[in-house]
Amino acid sequence: MSEYKIVKLDGGHAFSLEGRAMNVSNEPMDHVTFIDQYEISTADLSGFNVMVVTDFIDQEHLYEHKQVIENFLNEEKIIIANTHIFRPWLPGSGLFMPKEIKSHADYVMEPAAEGTFYEGVDMMELTYRKGVSGFYARGSHPVVNKESEIVLQFTDGTPIVFIDRTATKGTVVAASCRDFLTYATGENSTQLIAPQFLAWLDQELLSLKEGSEA
Amino acid sequence: MRKIAVLYSGHAPHYVTFNTPKFKQYFEKIIYLPRFVEEDLEGMDVLIVPSQLHNKLLLEAAPAIRRFADNGGVVVAFGPQPWQWIPGQNWETRPTNFWWWLEKDADSGLRIVAPDYPLFRDGFLDEAGCTWHQHGVFHLQEGVQSLIDMKDGGSLLYVDKVSSKGTWIVTTLDPDFHFGSYFMPATEKFMDGFFPWLAFGEI
């Protein structure tokens, strides 16, 4: 049985209709509870152990309520940020820097290690969509803590996805790429990302639990 | 130069687009939507309502936006409009073809139908600067002028000088989102022409 109980902030924008929150696959997310972004400071978050923040979320509001984020993390929970961060509301992550591009090949990515949730994903299928480069990621967040684990990077080594377990008691996934949870369908290897990421969440929650009991 | 205000949602694409110096220079005010009050529009000539705003906040602001137009202001609306708030709004969502230019004999379907309108006549924009993809179309009431149509029906950009004392410029195009997301270079060309037109051109 899954450990994760995911809450996803909803930007209330045109692309989020039907709770899809810019879902690439337009598949419903039955395993995710959506709350309006402006309810973050008043909603009861105690029933959730994972929070997902994506594009179209008001980061001025998040920054004003960064204590909510910090409290959530200090309860040994996980925050996933799949967006370009421009206010310092997320512990462990720097602010977004766009990639300097001289050629479309500059958007090519690689996993930074074996056995991550990108296992089996063809990086060319992830980098290019219908021949267009850079659909998945166009920049990075500087790593604040050197202990952070880099998961995905551009081939020049700048990080796209990293995991920080040192800034708080919880786990931060800082990702300047598209929403992991939307990569569940499709006709190529990128559909592996969502199920492998969900499995990783279970494992990470278990580690957080074991860590707190140790 | 007209005084232009823009509503700002606090999300990343808007932050980038409205703070990029070559665009920011045209904005007298960047108004953070959750703190928007009607007095913010006093002394403004133009209000830009960008795409992808929070639905509840947009609908709360809508009566003030309509009053601004009723008092002679110019209101510009970008992007898909699934919520009814624009006078005479008749929006149809259509599937988006993000990759039409990769098809054989590619045609975006977009047609400039008022080449003599000052936006085009005076060299602010051409068809290439308006061409990326669309999320739907508007069906127009009588007296409203379409500037850009889709070949299979509906308007992509229109000017309404009849529903208020002012002017509504409404387009399904969403350059504010794409530029701020580091996508679609044509959207930058659009704003390179469109904002100077709002500031100095004949509307």
CSV table of N, CA and C in Angstrom, one decimal, chain A residues 11-15 17 36 38 56-61 64 84 86 96 98 129-130 132 134-135 138 178, chain B residues 8-12 15 32 34-35 52-55 57 80 82-83 99 101-102 135 174 177 181-183:
chain,number,residue,atom,x,y,z
A,11,GLY,N,-3.4,26.5,-9.2
A,11,GLY,CA,-3.2,27.9,-9.5
A,11,GLY,C,-4.5,28.5,-9.9
A,12,GLY,N,-5.6,27.7,-10.1
A,12,GLY,CA,-6.9,28.3,-10.5
A,12,GLY,C,-6.9,29.0,-11.8
A,13,HIS,N,-6.0,28.6,-12.7
A,13,HIS,CA,-5.8,29.3,-14.0
A,13,HIS,C,-6.5,28.5,-15.1
A,14,ALA,N,-6.5,29.0,-16.3
A,14,ALA,CA,-7.3,28.4,-17.4
A,14,ALA,C,-6.8,27.0,-17.7
A,15,PHE,N,-5.5,26.7,-17.6
A,15,PHE,CA,-5.0,25.4,-17.9
A,15,PHE,C,-5.3,24.4,-16.8
A,17,LEU,N,-8.2,23.7,-15.4
A,17,LEU,CA,-9.6,23.3,-15.3
A,17,LEU,C,-9.7,21.8,-15.2
A,36,ASP,N,-6.8,24.8,-3.5
A,36,ASP,CA,-6.5,26.1,-4.1
A,36,ASP,C,-5.2,26.7,-3.4
A,38,TYR,N,-4.4,29.6,-2.6
A,38,TYR,CA,-4.6,30.6,-1.5
A,38,TYR,C,-5.1,30.0,-0.2
A,56,PHE,N,2.5,28.3,-12.5
A,56,PHE,CA,1.3,29.1,-12.3
A,56,PHE,C,0.9,29.2,-10.9
A,57,ILE,N,1.8,28.8,-10.0
A,57,ILE,CA,1.5,29.0,-8.5
A,57,ILE,C,2.1,30.4,-8.2
A,58,ASP,N,1.3,31.1,-7.4
A,58,ASP,CA,1.7,32.5,-7.0
A,58,ASP,C,2.8,32.4,-6.0
A,59,GLN,N,4.0,32.7,-6.4
A,59,GLN,CA,5.2,32.6,-5.5
A,59,GLN,C,5.4,33.7,-4.6
A,60,GLU,N,4.7,34.8,-4.9
A,60,GLU,CA,4.7,35.9,-3.9
A,60,GLU,C,3.9,35.5,-2.7
A,61,HIS,N,2.8,34.8,-2.9
A,61,HIS,CA,2.0,34.2,-1.8
A,61,HIS,C,2.8,33.1,-1.0
A,64,GLU,N,5.3,34.8,1.1
A,64,GLU,CA,4.7,35.3,2.3
A,64,GLU,C,4.4,34.3,3.4
A,84,HIS,N,9.8,27.3,-11.9
A,84,HIS,CA,11.0,28.2,-11.9
A,84,HIS,C,10.9,29.1,-10.7
A,86,PHE,N,11.5,32.0,-8.2
A,86,PHE,CA,12.1,33.3,-8.3
A,86,PHE,C,12.0,34.1,-7.0
A,96,PHE,N,16.0,30.4,-9.9
A,96,PHE,CA,16.1,29.9,-11.2
A,96,PHE,C,17.0,30.7,-12.1
A,98,PRO,N,18.0,30.8,-16.2
A,98,PRO,CA,17.7,30.1,-17.5
A,98,PRO,C,19.0,29.6,-18.1
A,129,ARG,N,10.6,16.9,-28.1
A,129,ARG,CA,9.2,16.5,-28.3
A,129,ARG,C,8.9,16.9,-29.7
A,130,LYS,N,8.5,15.9,-30.6
A,130,LYS,CA,8.2,16.1,-32.0
A,130,LYS,C,9.4,16.9,-32.6
A,132,VAL,N,11.3,19.1,-31.3
A,132,VAL,CA,11.6,20.4,-30.7
A,132,VAL,C,12.3,20.2,-29.4
A,134,GLY,N,14.1,21.0,-25.7
A,134,GLY,CA,14.0,21.9,-24.5
A,134,GLY,C,12.6,21.9,-23.9
A,135,PHE,N,11.7,20.9,-24.3
A,135,PHE,CA,10.4,20.9,-23.8
A,135,PHE,C,10.4,20.7,-22.3
A,138,ARG,N,14.5,24.1,-19.2
A,138,ARG,CA,15.2,25.2,-19.9
A,138,ARG,C,16.1,26.0,-18.9
A,178,ARG,N,9.4,20.0,-16.0
A,178,ARG,CA,8.0,19.8,-15.9
A,178,ARG,C,7.5,18.8,-14.8
B,8,TYR,N,-0.7,41.3,-12.4
B,8,TYR,CA,0.4,40.3,-12.2
B,8,TYR,C,-0.1,39.3,-11.2
B,9,SER,N,0.0,38.0,-11.6
B,9,SER,CA,-0.5,36.9,-10.9
B,9,SER,C,0.4,36.4,-9.8
B,10,GLY,N,1.7,36.7,-9.9
B,10,GLY,CA,2.7,36.2,-8.9
B,10,GLY,C,3.3,34.9,-9.4
B,11,HIS,N,2.9,34.4,-10.6
B,11,HIS,CA,3.5,33.1,-11.0
B,11,HIS,C,4.7,33.4,-11.9
B,12,ALA,N,5.5,32.4,-12.1
B,12,ALA,CA,6.9,32.5,-12.7
B,12,ALA,C,6.8,33.2,-14.1
B,15,TYR,N,6.2,36.8,-13.8
B,15,TYR,CA,7.3,37.5,-13.2
B,15,TYR,C,8.4,37.9,-14.2
B,32,TYR,N,-0.2,43.6,-8.4
B,32,TYR,CA,-0.3,42.2,-7.9
B,32,TYR,C,-1.8,41.9,-7.7
B,34,PRO,N,-3.8,39.7,-6.2
B,34,PRO,CA,-4.4,39.5,-4.9
B,34,PRO,C,-4.6,40.8,-4.1
B,35,ARG,N,-3.9,41.9,-4.5
B,35,ARG,CA,-4.0,43.1,-3.7
B,35,ARG,C,-4.6,44.2,-4.6
B,52,GLN,N,-3.9,33.2,-17.9
B,52,GLN,CA,-3.6,32.3,-16.8
B,52,GLN,C,-3.7,33.0,-15.4
B,53,LEU,N,-4.7,33.8,-15.2
B,53,LEU,CA,-5.0,34.4,-13.9
B,53,LEU,C,-5.8,33.4,-13.0
B,54,HIS,N,-5.7,33.6,-11.7
B,54,HIS,CA,-6.5,32.8,-10.8
B,54,HIS,C,-8.0,33.1,-11.0
B,55,ASN,N,-8.8,32.1,-11.2
B,55,ASN,CA,-10.2,32.3,-11.7
B,55,ASN,C,-11.0,33.2,-10.7
B,57,LEU,N,-10.0,35.3,-8.4
B,57,LEU,CA,-9.5,36.7,-8.3
B,57,LEU,C,-9.8,37.5,-9.6
B,80,PRO,N,-6.6,32.1,-23.4
B,80,PRO,CA,-7.9,31.4,-23.3
B,80,PRO,C,-8.8,32.1,-22.3
B,82,PRO,N,-11.9,30.8,-20.4
B,82,PRO,CA,-12.9,29.9,-20.0
B,82,PRO,C,-14.0,30.4,-19.1
B,83,TRP,N,-13.7,31.6,-18.4
B,83,TRP,CA,-14.7,32.2,-17.5
B,83,TRP,C,-15.2,33.5,-18.2
B,99,TRP,N,2.5,21.9,-32.5
B,99,TRP,CA,3.6,21.5,-33.4
B,99,TRP,C,3.2,21.6,-34.9
B,101,TRP,N,3.9,23.4,-37.3
B,101,TRP,CA,4.9,23.8,-38.3
B,101,TRP,C,5.8,22.6,-38.7
B,102,LEU,N,5.6,21.5,-38.0
B,102,LEU,CA,6.3,20.3,-38.3
B,102,LEU,C,5.6,19.4,-39.3
B,135,HIS,N,-5.4,28.5,-28.6
B,135,HIS,CA,-6.1,27.6,-27.7
B,135,HIS,C,-7.6,27.7,-27.9
B,174,ASP,N,-1.3,34.1,-26.2
B,174,ASP,CA,-0.9,34.2,-24.8
B,174,ASP,C,0.7,34.4,-24.7
B,177,PHE,N,2.6,34.3,-21.2
B,177,PHE,CA,3.0,33.0,-20.7
B,177,PHE,C,4.2,32.4,-21.4
B,181,SER,N,8.1,31.7,-19.9
B,181,SER,CA,8.4,30.3,-19.7
B,181,SER,C,9.7,29.9,-20.6
B,182,TYR,N,10.2,30.9,-21.3
B,182,TYR,CA,11.4,30.6,-22.1
B,182,TYR,C,11.0,29.7,-23.3
B,183,PHE,N,9.8,29.9,-23.8
B,183,PHE,CA,9.3,29.1,-24.9
B,183,PHE,C,8.8,30.1,-26.0
